[in-house]
Short mmCIF file of C-alpha atoms (C1' of nucleotides) in Angstrom, two decimals:
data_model
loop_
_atom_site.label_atom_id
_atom_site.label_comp_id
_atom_site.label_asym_id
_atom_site.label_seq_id
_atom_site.Cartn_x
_atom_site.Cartn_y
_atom_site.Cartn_z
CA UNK A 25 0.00 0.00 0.00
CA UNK A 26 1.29 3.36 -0.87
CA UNK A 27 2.56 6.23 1.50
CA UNK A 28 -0.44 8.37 1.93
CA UNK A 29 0.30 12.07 2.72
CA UNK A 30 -2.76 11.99 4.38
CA UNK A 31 -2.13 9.91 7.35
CA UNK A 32 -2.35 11.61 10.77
CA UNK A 33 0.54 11.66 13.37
CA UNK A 34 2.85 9.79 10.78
CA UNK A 35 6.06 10.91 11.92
CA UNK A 36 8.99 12.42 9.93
CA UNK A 37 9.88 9.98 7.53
CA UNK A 38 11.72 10.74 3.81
CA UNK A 39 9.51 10.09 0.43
CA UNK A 40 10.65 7.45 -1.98
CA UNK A 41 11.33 10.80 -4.53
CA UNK A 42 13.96 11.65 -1.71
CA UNK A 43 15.48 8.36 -0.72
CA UNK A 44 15.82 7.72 -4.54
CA UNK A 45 17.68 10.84 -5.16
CA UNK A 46 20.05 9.47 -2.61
CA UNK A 47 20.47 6.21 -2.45
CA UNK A 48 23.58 7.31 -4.99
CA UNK A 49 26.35 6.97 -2.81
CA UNK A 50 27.62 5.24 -6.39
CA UNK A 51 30.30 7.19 -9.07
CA UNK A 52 29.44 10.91 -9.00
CA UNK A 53 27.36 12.38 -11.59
CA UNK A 54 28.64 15.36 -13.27
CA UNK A 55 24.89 17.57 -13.79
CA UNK A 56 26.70 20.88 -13.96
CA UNK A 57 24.11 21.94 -17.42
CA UNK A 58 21.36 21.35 -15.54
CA UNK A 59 22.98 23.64 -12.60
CA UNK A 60 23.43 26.34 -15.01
CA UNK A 61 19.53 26.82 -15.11
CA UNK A 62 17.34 28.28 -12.66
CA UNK A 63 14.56 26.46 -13.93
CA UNK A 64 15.96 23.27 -12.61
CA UNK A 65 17.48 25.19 -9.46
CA UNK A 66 13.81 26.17 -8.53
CA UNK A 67 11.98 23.17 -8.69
CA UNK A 68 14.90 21.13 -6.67
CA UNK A 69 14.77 24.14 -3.97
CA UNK A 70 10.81 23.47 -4.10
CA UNK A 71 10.58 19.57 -4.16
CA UNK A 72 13.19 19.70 -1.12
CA UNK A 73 10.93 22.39 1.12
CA UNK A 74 7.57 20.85 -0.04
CA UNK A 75 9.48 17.24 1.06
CA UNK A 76 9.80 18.73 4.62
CA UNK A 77 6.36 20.60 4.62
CA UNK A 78 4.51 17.22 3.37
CA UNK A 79 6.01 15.48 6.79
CA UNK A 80 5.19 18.35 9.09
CA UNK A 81 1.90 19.29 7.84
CA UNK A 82 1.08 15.09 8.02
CA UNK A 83 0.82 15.98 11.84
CA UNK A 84 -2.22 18.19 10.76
CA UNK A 85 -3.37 15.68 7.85
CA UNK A 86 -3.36 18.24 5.33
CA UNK A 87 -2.03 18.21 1.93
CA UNK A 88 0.39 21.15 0.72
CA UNK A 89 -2.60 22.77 -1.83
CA UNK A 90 -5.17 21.50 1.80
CA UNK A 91 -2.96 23.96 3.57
CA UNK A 92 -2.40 26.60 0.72
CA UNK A 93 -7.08 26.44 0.12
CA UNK A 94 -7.04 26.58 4.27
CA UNK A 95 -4.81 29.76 4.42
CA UNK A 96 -6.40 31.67 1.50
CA UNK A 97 -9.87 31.09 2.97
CA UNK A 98 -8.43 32.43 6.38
CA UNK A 99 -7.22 35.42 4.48
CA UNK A 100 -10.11 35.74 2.26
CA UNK A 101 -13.22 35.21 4.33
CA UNK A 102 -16.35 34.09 1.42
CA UNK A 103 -13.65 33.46 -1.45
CA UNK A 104 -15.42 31.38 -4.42
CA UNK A 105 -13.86 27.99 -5.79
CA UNK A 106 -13.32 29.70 -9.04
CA UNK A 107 -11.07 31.98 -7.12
CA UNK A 108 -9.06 29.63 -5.10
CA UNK A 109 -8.66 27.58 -8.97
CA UNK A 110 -7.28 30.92 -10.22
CA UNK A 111 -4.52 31.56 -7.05
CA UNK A 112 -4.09 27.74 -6.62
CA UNK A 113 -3.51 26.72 -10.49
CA UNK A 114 -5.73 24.07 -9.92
CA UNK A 115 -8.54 23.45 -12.32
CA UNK A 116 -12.66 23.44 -11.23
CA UNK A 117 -13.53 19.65 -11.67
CA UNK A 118 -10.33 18.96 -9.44
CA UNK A 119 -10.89 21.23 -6.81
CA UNK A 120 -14.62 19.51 -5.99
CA UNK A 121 -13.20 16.92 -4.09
CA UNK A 122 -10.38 18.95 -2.37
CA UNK A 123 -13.47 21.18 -0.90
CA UNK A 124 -15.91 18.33 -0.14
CA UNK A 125 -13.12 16.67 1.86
CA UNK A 126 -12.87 20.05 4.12
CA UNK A 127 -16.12 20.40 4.36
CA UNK A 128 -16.55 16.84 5.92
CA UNK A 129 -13.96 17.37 8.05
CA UNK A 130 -15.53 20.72 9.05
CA UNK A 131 -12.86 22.74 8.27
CA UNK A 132 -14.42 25.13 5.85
CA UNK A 133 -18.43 25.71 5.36
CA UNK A 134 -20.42 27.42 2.40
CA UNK A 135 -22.80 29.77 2.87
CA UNK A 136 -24.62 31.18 -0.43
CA UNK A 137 -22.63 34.03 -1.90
CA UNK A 138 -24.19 37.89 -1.21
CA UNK A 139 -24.49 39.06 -4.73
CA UNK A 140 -24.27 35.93 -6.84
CA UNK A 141 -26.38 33.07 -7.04
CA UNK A 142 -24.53 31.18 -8.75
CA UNK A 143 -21.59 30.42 -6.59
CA UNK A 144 -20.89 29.85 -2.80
CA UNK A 145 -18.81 31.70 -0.28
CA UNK A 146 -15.74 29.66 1.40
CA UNK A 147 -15.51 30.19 4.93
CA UNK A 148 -13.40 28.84 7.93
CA UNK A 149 -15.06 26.83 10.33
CA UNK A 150 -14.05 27.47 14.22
CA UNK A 151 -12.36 24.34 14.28
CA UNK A 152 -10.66 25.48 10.90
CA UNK A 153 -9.55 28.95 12.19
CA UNK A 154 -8.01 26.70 15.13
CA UNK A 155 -6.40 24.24 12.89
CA UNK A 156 -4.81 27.27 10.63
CA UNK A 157 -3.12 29.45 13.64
CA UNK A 158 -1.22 26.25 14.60
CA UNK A 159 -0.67 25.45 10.78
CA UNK A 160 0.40 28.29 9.89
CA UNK A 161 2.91 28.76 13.26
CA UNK A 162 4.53 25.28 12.39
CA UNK A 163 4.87 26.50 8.14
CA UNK A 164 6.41 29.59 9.12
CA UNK A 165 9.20 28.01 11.86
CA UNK A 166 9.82 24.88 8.82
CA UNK A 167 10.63 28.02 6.83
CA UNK A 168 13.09 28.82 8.82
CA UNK A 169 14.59 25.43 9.62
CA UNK A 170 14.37 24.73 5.72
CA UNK A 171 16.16 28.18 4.62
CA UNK A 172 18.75 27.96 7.80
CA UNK A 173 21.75 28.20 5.27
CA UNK A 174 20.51 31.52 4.34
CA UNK A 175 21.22 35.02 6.38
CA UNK A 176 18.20 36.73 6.82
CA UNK A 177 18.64 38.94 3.98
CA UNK A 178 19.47 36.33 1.75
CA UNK A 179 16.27 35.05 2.52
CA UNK A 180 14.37 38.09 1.22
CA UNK A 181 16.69 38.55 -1.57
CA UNK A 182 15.27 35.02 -2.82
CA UNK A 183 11.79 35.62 -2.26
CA UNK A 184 12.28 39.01 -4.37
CA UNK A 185 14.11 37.26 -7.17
CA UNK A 186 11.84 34.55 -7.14
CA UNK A 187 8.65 36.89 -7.43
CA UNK A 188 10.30 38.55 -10.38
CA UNK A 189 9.89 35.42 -12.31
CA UNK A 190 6.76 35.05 -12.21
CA UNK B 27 -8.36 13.62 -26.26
CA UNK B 28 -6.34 15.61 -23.15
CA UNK B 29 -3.08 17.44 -25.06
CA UNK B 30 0.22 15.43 -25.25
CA UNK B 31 3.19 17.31 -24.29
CA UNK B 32 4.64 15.21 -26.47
CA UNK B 33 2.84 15.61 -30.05
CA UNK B 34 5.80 16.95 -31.86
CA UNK B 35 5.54 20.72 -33.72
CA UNK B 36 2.78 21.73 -31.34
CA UNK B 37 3.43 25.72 -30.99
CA UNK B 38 3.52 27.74 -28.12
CA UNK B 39 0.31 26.98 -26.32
CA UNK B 40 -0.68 27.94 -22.73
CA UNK B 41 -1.22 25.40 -20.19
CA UNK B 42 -4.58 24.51 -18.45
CA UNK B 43 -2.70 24.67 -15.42
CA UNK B 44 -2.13 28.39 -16.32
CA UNK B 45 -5.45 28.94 -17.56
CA UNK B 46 -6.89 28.33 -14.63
CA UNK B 47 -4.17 30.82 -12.81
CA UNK B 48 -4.89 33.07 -15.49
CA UNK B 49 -8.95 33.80 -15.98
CA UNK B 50 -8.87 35.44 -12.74
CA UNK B 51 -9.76 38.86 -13.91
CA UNK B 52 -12.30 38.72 -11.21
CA UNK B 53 -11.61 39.55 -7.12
CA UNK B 54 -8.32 40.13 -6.41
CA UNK B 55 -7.15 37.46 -3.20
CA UNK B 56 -4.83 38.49 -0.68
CA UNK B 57 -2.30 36.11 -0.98
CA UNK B 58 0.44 37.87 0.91
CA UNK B 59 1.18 34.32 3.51
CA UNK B 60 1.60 32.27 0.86
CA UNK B 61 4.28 34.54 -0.85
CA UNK B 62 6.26 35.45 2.85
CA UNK B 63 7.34 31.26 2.03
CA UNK B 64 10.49 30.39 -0.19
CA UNK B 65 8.82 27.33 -1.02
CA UNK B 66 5.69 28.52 -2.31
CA UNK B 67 7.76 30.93 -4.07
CA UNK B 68 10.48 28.65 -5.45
CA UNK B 69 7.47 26.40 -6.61
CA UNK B 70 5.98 29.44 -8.49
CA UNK B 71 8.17 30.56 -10.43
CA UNK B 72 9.60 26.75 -11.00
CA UNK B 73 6.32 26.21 -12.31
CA UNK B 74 6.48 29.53 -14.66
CA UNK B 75 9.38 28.22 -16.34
CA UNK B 76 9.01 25.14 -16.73
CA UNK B 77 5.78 26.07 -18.97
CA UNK B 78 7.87 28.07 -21.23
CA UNK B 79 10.42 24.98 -21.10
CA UNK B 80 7.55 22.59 -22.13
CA UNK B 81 6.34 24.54 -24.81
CA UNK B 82 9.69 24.91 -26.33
CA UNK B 83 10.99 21.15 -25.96
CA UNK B 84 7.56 20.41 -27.78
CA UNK B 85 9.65 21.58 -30.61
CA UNK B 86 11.99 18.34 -30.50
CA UNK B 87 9.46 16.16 -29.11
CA UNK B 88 10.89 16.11 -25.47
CA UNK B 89 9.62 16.21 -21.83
CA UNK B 90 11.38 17.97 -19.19
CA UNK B 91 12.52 14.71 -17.95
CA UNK B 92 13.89 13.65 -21.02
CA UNK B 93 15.59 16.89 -21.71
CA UNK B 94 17.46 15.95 -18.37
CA UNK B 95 17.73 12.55 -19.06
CA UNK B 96 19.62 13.15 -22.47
CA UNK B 97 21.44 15.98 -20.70
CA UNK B 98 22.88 13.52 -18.06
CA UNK B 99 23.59 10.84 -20.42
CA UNK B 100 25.35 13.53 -23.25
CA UNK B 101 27.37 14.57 -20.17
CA UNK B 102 28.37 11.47 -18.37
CA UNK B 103 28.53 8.60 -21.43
CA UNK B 104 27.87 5.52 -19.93
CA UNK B 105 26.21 6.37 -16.96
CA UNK B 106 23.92 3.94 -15.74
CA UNK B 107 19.65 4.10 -15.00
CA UNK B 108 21.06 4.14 -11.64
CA UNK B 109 22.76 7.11 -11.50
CA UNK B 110 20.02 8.47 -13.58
CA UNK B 111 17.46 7.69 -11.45
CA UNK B 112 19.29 9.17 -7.99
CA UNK B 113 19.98 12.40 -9.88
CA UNK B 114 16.67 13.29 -11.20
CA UNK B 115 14.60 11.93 -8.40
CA UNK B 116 12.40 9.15 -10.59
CA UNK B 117 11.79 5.93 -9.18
CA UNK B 118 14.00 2.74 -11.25
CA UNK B 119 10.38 1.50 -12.62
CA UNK B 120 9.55 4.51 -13.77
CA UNK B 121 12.44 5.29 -15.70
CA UNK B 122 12.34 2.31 -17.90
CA UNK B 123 9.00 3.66 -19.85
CA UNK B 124 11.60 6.60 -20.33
CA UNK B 125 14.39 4.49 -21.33
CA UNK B 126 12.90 2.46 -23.47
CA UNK B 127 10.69 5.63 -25.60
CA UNK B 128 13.85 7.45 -26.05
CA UNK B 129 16.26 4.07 -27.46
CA UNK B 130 13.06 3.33 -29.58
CA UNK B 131 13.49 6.97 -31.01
CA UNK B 132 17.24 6.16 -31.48
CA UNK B 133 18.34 9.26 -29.51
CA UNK B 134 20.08 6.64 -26.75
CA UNK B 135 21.57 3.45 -27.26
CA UNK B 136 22.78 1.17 -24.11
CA UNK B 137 25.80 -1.60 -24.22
CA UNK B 138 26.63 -3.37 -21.25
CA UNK B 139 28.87 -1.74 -18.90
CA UNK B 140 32.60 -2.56 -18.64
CA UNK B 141 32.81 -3.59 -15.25
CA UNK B 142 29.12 -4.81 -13.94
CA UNK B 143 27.53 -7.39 -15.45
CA UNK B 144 24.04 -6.46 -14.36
CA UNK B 145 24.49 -3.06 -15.53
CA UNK B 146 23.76 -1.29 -19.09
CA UNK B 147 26.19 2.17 -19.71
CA UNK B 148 23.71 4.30 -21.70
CA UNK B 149 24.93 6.49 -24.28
CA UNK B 150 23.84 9.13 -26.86
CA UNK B 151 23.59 8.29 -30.39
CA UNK B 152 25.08 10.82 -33.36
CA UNK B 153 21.31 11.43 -33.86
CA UNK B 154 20.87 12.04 -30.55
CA UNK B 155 24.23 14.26 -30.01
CA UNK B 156 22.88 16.19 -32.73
CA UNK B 157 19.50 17.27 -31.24
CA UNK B 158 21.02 17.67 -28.04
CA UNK B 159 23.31 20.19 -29.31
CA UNK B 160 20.06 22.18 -30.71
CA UNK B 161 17.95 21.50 -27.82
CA UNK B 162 20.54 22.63 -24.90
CA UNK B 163 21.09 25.85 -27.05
CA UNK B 164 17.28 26.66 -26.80
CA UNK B 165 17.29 25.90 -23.08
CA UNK B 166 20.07 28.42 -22.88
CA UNK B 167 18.41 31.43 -24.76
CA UNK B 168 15.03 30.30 -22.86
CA UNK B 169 16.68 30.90 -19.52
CA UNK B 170 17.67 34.17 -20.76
CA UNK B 171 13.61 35.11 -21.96
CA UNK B 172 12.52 33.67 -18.82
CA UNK B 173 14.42 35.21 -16.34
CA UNK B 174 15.02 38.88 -18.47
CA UNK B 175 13.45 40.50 -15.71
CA UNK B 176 16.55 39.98 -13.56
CA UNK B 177 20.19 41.23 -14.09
CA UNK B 178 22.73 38.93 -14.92
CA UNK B 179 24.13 39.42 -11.78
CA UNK B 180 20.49 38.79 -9.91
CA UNK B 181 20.37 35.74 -11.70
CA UNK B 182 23.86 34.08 -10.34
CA UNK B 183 22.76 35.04 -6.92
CA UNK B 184 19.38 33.73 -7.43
CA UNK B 185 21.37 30.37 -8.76
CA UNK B 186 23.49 30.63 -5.89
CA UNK B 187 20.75 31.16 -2.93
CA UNK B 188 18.63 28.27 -4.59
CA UNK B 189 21.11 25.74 -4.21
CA UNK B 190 22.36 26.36 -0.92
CA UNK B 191 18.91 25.21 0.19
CA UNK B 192 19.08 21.83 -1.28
"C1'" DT C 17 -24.41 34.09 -24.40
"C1'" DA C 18 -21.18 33.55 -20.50
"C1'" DT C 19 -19.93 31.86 -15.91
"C1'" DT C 20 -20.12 28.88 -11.40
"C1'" DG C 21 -20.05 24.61 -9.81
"C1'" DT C 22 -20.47 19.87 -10.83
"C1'" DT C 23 -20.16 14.78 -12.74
"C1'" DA C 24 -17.91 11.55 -15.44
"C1'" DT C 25 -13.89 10.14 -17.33
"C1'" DA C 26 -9.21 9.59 -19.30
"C1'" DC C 27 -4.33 10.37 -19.26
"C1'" DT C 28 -0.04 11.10 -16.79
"C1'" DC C 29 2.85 10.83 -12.82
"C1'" DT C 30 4.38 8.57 -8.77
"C1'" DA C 31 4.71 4.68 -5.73
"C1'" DT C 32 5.10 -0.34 -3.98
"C1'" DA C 33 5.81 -5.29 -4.40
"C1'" DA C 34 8.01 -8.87 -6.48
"C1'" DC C 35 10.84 -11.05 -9.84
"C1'" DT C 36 15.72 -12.13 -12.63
"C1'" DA C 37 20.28 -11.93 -13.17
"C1'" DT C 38 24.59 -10.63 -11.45
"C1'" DA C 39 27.89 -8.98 -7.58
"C1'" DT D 21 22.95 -10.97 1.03
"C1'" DA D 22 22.73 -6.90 -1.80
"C1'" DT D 23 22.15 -4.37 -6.15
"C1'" DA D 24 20.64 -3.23 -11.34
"C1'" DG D 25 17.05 -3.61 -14.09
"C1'" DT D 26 12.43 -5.06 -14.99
"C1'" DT D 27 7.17 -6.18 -14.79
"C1'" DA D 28 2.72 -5.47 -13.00
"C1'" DT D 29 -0.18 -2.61 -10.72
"C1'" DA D 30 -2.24 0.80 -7.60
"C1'" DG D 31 -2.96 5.45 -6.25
"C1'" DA D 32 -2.54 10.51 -6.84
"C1'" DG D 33 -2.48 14.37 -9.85
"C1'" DT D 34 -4.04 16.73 -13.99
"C1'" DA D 35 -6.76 17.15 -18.11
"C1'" DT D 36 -11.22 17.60 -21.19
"C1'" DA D 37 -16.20 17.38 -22.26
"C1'" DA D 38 -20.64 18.23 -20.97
"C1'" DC D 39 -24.38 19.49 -17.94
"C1'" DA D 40 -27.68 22.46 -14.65
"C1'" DA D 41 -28.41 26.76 -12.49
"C1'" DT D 42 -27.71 31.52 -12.59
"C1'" DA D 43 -25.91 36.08 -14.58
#
DNA sequence: TATTGTTATACTCTATAACTATA
DNA sequence: TATAGTTATAGAGTATAACAATA
């Protein structure tokens, strides 16, 4: 049975992704192309924070884009689904399930929207508002744990490069 | 029929993934959390270029895997699905789909390695040096388009900050 | 006519178990 | 006993088409 991401109170443990990126104690691999391109740079810096944000957030049972629909609804009190898509990069039909499986869990509830009858407003639950000031406590001390090679101005020279990308 | 990345001389064409990021011209969302995190960040803009990346390896037929993979191989002949797999992260069963696709194409060819009898070396072909030497020139000018909003010395220290994190 | 939210569905990616041949 | 490569397969993620209700 596979690793599920989902599993309460799993403790820290390292995905298969991880353990077969190094497993290689073998010949070394010369990859110094690929290091010439920040493409590649990014999503290695991302796969290795989202590795250690998958184990903590286990704790919570949420999924990274769980935690990511949690905060903006905290943020953004009645947001639509076809809002969090648009932020989240995450397309309609897929983001049904994502929201029925916070609702059941009575994280979030929808309450009709105020000017249009057509869609719903997202809202955190008490239990959810709970959830999301621990959440959020424990993302933003992994962000420091996960960026501790980096001086504090390094860090927000990053996060300003990194914005200028996109 | 969902789009292939792969059908061959397929022009530039946006993602779903960024439509759905893109429609938006509705509310704007307060996503200022999200972007105080280098991962969320990192995963961004990751994400932005890797679109552009996808759109122009569509011109040779190749996924951002098998850019790498060819990449790796061109730069270390012989190198085994081992190594392969521990430097790009893929699990052993799922490279050999990825093996096999790009030998059938005759880009790669594998002999048995000198030394280990269980092992294949994996090398490029002259076909497969010869797109190579096209498709790593487009990666280079891409990472100049997709990062032209940052100096050339912003980029290096971008580079730089991103891999002292993993 | 366009948009929100939804169902159904298909394709791709990622993961685990188990096997073989060799070390 | 351990490792390289493979097969089969299951689960998660991502994609499209099409529909009802509302704008």
């Amino acid at each position: 049975m596979p690793r599920s991401a989902n599993s309460p109170k799993s403790g820290p443990r390292t995905t298969a992704r991880a353990a077969a990126a190094q497993d290689g104690a073998t010949e070394p691999v010369d990859s110094s192309f690929l290091r010439t391109l920040v493409g590649y740079n990014a999503r290695r810096a991302a796969l290795s924070i989202i590795e250690v944000f998958m184990q903590r957030m286990s704790a919570y049972d949420l999924k990274v884009v769980e935690f990511s629909m949690l905060s903006l609804v905290g943020h953004n009190p009645g947001i639509t689904s076809r809002q969090l898509c648009a932020t989240l990069g995450v397309l309609p039909p897929n983001l049904v399930g994502l929201i029925a499986a916070l609702e059941r869990r009575g994280l979030i509830k929808r309450l009709p929207h105020p000017s249009d009858g057509r869609a719903m407003g997202i809202h955190l639950t008490a239990a959810g508002t709970e959830l999301m000031q621990e959440a959020e406590q424990t993302v933003a001390q992994l962000e420091v744990e996960a960026t501790s090679r980096l001086t504090d101005a390094e860090r927000k020279t990053l996060i300003r490069l990194l914005q200028k990308i996109y």
